[in-house]
Amino acid sequence: MVPTMVLVADDSRDAHRREALCGLAEAVAERGEAPVKAAFGSPDEVNATLHSIRGPKVVVPAYVAGGDVASSHLLSRLDLAGLANSCQTSPLGAVPSIVADLAGRLADSGWKSEDGVVLAADGTTGTEERQVVMDVARMLSRRLSSPVQVGYLRTWAPSVFDAVDRLRRDDRDRVAVAAWRLVDGPDFDLLRGLDATAITAPLWPSDLVVDTLLAQHRAVKGRLT
C-alpha cells in the first residue's frame, strides 16, 4: 500500500495563498505516484485531517525552511508522535535544483552581476531552519558568483529592509531580492514595499517543487510498514 502524502501548511492568512497551496496539492496528486491529502488550516483542523486518514501516511511540510513562520509553528503543534504508522519529512531546504531555479528567477527579473542581492526569508524560532537559510544563501552566491546578503521579515536580524539599505549604502544602485518562500501571500506586499530593483516570484508554481516533494515522499516511505 502506497502511503498517503499529507501536505501540511497554514493557509489562514490569505485567500490567494490558500488557492496556491491547493493548486500545489493538485499538481502533486496529478503525478499519480501517491495518494495526496491536503491538510491546510489550524493545528486542530490539520490534526483532525491527519487522524482521519486510514493506512500509512507521510507528513510533508508544504513550505520552505525559514520561509514560513506560521506553518513552522503549526507543524510544531501537531500531535505527530501519537499518529500511528506515519513518518515526517523536513520542510523544503537547500535543494540544488530549487536554488538553481531561484537564480534563474533572479536573472528573469532583470538582475545583473553588478547588482546587490538579498535573500528574503521569513524566519522562525528554529536554529535548524536558520541554518538552511544560510546554506541557501551560500549556494545562491556560488551559483551567481556574487555576494548574497540575508534579510528576514520576522524574528531574526538583520531585517530584509536593513539588508537592502546596507547594500544601498555600499553604492549598489540596483538591489534584487530573491524571495525564499513557496507561495504568494500577504508577506509579498511587505517585500513589494522595499526599495528594490526587482523581487522574484514565489518558488511555486514550478515542476521542481513537485519533483522535490515526491522525492521526499519516496525517501521516507520505506520506514512504514
Short mmCIF file of C-alpha atoms in Angstrom, two decimals:
data_model
loop_
_atom_site.label_atom_id
_atom_site.label_comp_id
_atom_site.label_asym_id
_atom_site.label_seq_id
_atom_site.Cartn_x
_atom_site.Cartn_y
_atom_site.Cartn_z
CA MET A 1 0.00 0.00 0.00
CA VAL A 2 1.45 3.35 -1.05
CA PRO A 3 1.49 5.74 1.92
CA THR A 4 -0.65 8.83 1.60
CA MET A 5 1.31 12.06 1.24
CA VAL A 6 -0.21 14.58 3.62
CA LEU A 7 0.79 18.12 2.68
CA VAL A 8 0.76 20.39 5.74
CA ALA A 9 0.78 24.20 5.87
CA ASP A 10 -1.00 27.18 7.40
CA ASP A 11 -3.45 28.68 4.91
CA SER A 12 -5.26 31.13 7.16
CA ARG A 13 -3.64 34.39 6.15
CA ASP A 14 -4.81 34.99 2.62
CA ALA A 15 -7.26 33.54 0.09
CA HIS A 16 -4.69 33.78 -2.70
CA ARG A 17 -2.20 31.83 -0.59
CA ARG A 18 -4.86 29.18 0.11
CA GLU A 19 -5.57 28.86 -3.60
CA ALA A 20 -1.86 28.46 -4.38
CA LEU A 21 -1.41 25.74 -1.76
CA CYS A 22 -4.43 23.84 -3.08
CA GLY A 23 -3.02 24.15 -6.60
CA LEU A 24 0.25 22.65 -5.38
CA ALA A 25 -1.55 19.71 -3.77
CA GLU A 26 -3.48 19.10 -7.01
CA ALA A 27 -0.27 19.21 -9.07
CA VAL A 28 1.38 16.61 -6.83
CA ALA A 29 -1.70 14.36 -6.97
CA GLU A 30 -1.83 14.61 -10.76
CA ARG A 31 1.53 12.84 -10.99
CA GLY A 32 -0.24 9.68 -9.79
CA GLU A 33 2.72 8.50 -7.74
CA ALA A 34 0.96 8.53 -4.37
CA PRO A 35 -2.42 9.44 -2.91
CA VAL A 36 -2.28 13.05 -1.72
CA LYS A 37 -4.26 14.75 1.03
CA ALA A 38 -4.12 18.48 1.71
CA ALA A 39 -4.07 19.35 5.42
CA PHE A 40 -4.12 23.13 5.47
CA GLY A 41 -5.55 25.17 8.32
CA SER A 42 -5.27 25.49 12.10
CA PRO A 43 -3.50 22.86 14.25
CA ASP A 44 -6.88 21.42 15.28
CA GLU A 45 -8.02 21.19 11.67
CA VAL A 46 -4.77 19.62 10.50
CA ASN A 47 -4.73 17.11 13.39
CA ALA A 48 -8.30 16.13 12.56
CA THR A 49 -7.35 15.56 8.92
CA LEU A 50 -4.29 13.51 9.87
CA HIS A 51 -6.27 11.23 12.17
CA SER A 52 -9.00 10.74 9.56
CA ILE A 53 -6.62 9.17 7.02
CA ARG A 54 -6.51 5.39 7.10
CA GLY A 55 -3.34 3.46 6.42
CA PRO A 56 0.28 4.65 6.32
CA LYS A 57 0.99 8.32 5.76
CA VAL A 58 3.94 10.61 5.17
CA VAL A 59 3.59 14.13 6.58
CA VAL A 60 5.24 16.55 4.16
CA PRO A 61 5.56 20.26 5.06
CA ALA A 62 4.36 22.40 2.13
CA TYR A 63 6.74 25.28 2.78
CA VAL A 64 10.44 26.12 2.70
CA ALA A 65 12.52 26.04 5.87
CA GLY A 66 12.85 29.53 7.30
CA GLY A 67 10.36 30.86 4.79
CA ASP A 68 7.06 30.48 6.61
CA VAL A 69 6.83 31.22 10.34
CA ALA A 70 3.11 30.41 10.62
CA SER A 71 3.45 26.98 9.02
CA SER A 72 6.54 26.19 11.08
CA HIS A 73 4.63 26.98 14.27
CA LEU A 74 1.69 24.92 13.06
CA LEU A 75 3.88 21.87 12.45
CA SER A 76 5.41 22.15 15.93
CA ARG A 77 1.92 21.99 17.48
CA LEU A 78 0.76 18.83 15.70
CA ASP A 79 0.34 15.55 17.57
CA LEU A 80 2.59 13.59 15.23
CA ALA A 81 4.02 11.37 17.97
CA GLY A 82 0.58 9.89 18.57
CA LEU A 83 -0.06 9.28 14.88
CA ALA A 84 0.09 5.57 14.04
CA ASN A 85 2.01 4.24 11.03
CA SER A 86 3.37 7.59 9.92
CA CYS A 87 6.59 9.49 9.39
CA GLN A 88 7.53 13.05 8.59
CA THR A 89 9.86 14.81 6.17
CA SER A 90 11.64 18.12 6.69
CA PRO A 91 10.48 21.36 5.07
CA LEU A 92 11.97 22.03 1.65
CA GLY A 93 15.50 23.28 2.07
CA ALA A 94 18.77 23.90 0.26
CA VAL A 95 17.97 21.66 -2.71
CA PRO A 96 20.40 22.41 -5.57
CA SER A 97 17.71 22.34 -8.26
CA ILE A 98 15.47 24.73 -6.32
CA VAL A 99 18.36 27.12 -5.63
CA ALA A 100 19.23 26.99 -9.33
CA ASP A 101 15.62 27.85 -10.13
CA LEU A 102 15.80 30.79 -7.71
CA ALA A 103 18.92 32.02 -9.50
CA GLY A 104 17.07 31.74 -12.79
CA ARG A 105 14.19 33.77 -11.39
CA LEU A 106 16.66 36.49 -10.40
CA ALA A 107 18.01 36.60 -13.94
CA ASP A 108 14.49 36.72 -15.35
CA SER A 109 13.69 39.65 -13.04
CA GLY A 110 16.50 41.69 -14.58
CA TRP A 111 19.31 41.02 -12.09
CA LYS A 112 22.82 41.75 -13.40
CA SER A 113 26.16 40.67 -11.98
CA GLU A 114 26.94 44.13 -10.60
CA ASP A 115 23.64 44.30 -8.67
CA GLY A 116 23.28 43.58 -4.97
CA VAL A 117 21.28 40.51 -3.88
CA VAL A 118 19.23 39.96 -0.73
CA LEU A 119 17.77 36.56 0.10
CA ALA A 120 14.49 37.44 1.85
CA ALA A 121 13.34 34.81 4.34
CA ASP A 122 10.56 34.84 6.90
CA GLY A 123 12.45 33.49 9.90
CA THR A 124 11.33 31.18 12.69
CA THR A 125 12.42 30.09 16.14
CA GLY A 126 14.32 27.01 14.96
CA THR A 127 18.09 27.13 14.57
CA GLU A 128 17.97 24.31 12.02
CA GLU A 129 15.78 26.40 9.74
CA ARG A 130 18.09 29.38 10.13
CA GLN A 131 20.99 27.16 9.05
CA VAL A 132 19.01 26.13 5.96
CA VAL A 133 18.55 29.79 5.02
CA MET A 134 22.30 30.40 5.37
CA ASP A 135 23.00 27.31 3.24
CA VAL A 136 20.64 28.58 0.55
CA ALA A 137 22.39 31.97 0.58
CA ARG A 138 25.80 30.34 0.16
CA MET A 139 24.60 28.10 -2.65
CA LEU A 140 22.92 31.02 -4.40
CA SER A 141 26.07 33.12 -4.03
CA ARG A 142 28.19 30.39 -5.63
CA ARG A 143 25.74 30.00 -8.50
CA LEU A 144 25.59 33.75 -9.15
CA SER A 145 29.32 34.32 -8.48
CA SER A 146 28.16 37.28 -6.43
CA PRO A 147 27.69 38.01 -2.69
CA VAL A 148 24.23 37.36 -1.24
CA GLN A 149 23.01 39.12 1.89
CA VAL A 150 20.31 37.53 4.05
CA GLY A 151 17.39 39.56 5.40
CA TYR A 152 14.41 38.44 7.48
CA LEU A 153 10.85 39.66 7.75
CA ARG A 154 10.33 38.26 11.26
CA THR A 155 12.10 37.06 14.41
CA TRP A 156 15.68 37.29 13.22
CA ALA A 157 18.13 40.07 12.35
CA PRO A 158 19.10 41.67 10.09
CA SER A 159 15.74 42.61 8.69
CA VAL A 160 15.28 42.47 4.94
CA PHE A 161 14.85 46.27 5.00
CA ASP A 162 18.22 46.70 6.76
CA ALA A 163 19.90 44.33 4.30
CA VAL A 164 18.64 46.32 1.31
CA ASP A 165 19.64 49.63 2.96
CA ARG A 166 23.13 48.31 3.70
CA LEU A 167 23.67 47.45 0.05
CA ARG A 168 22.41 50.90 -0.96
CA ARG A 169 24.92 52.49 1.41
CA ASP A 170 27.63 50.38 -0.24
CA ASP A 171 26.85 52.17 -3.51
CA ARG A 172 24.78 49.39 -5.03
CA ASP A 173 22.41 51.38 -7.20
CA ARG A 174 20.44 48.24 -8.03
CA VAL A 175 19.38 45.64 -5.46
CA ALA A 176 17.42 42.50 -6.32
CA VAL A 177 15.50 40.50 -3.71
CA ALA A 178 15.34 36.71 -4.00
CA ALA A 179 12.17 35.70 -2.17
CA TRP A 180 12.72 32.48 -0.20
CA ARG A 181 9.12 31.32 0.04
CA LEU A 182 7.00 28.71 -1.64
CA VAL A 183 3.76 30.55 -2.41
CA ASP A 184 2.46 34.10 -2.65
CA GLY A 185 0.69 35.76 0.25
CA PRO A 186 0.39 38.97 2.26
CA ASP A 187 4.10 39.00 3.08
CA PHE A 188 4.77 39.76 -0.55
CA ASP A 189 3.10 43.13 -0.06
CA LEU A 190 5.82 43.91 2.50
CA LEU A 191 8.53 42.88 0.05
CA ARG A 192 6.98 44.98 -2.68
CA GLY A 193 7.36 47.99 -0.38
CA LEU A 194 11.14 47.62 -0.38
CA ASP A 195 13.43 49.99 -2.24
CA ALA A 196 14.45 47.12 -4.50
CA THR A 197 15.04 46.98 -8.23
CA ALA A 198 13.40 43.57 -8.59
CA ILE A 199 11.76 40.85 -6.49
CA THR A 200 11.50 37.24 -7.60
CA ALA A 201 8.19 35.40 -7.73
CA PRO A 202 7.45 32.57 -5.26
CA LEU A 203 9.03 29.19 -6.00
CA TRP A 204 5.66 27.64 -6.81
CA PRO A 205 4.46 27.09 -9.48
CA SER A 206 7.41 25.05 -10.68
CA ASP A 207 7.67 21.37 -11.57
CA LEU A 208 10.85 21.28 -9.47
CA VAL A 209 8.78 21.82 -6.33
CA VAL A 210 6.53 18.88 -7.19
CA ASP A 211 9.58 16.74 -8.07
CA THR A 212 11.19 17.52 -4.71
CA LEU A 213 8.07 16.82 -2.64
CA LEU A 214 7.66 13.45 -4.35
CA ALA A 215 11.35 12.67 -3.85
CA GLN A 216 10.95 13.36 -0.12
CA HIS A 217 7.96 11.03 -0.01
CA ARG A 218 9.93 8.30 -1.79
CA ALA A 219 12.90 8.68 0.54
CA VAL A 220 10.97 8.01 3.75
CA LYS A 221 8.05 5.76 2.78
CA GLY A 222 10.21 2.66 3.26
CA ARG A 223 10.19 3.30 7.02
CA LEU A 224 6.49 2.50 7.16
CA THR A 225 5.04 -0.98 7.47
#
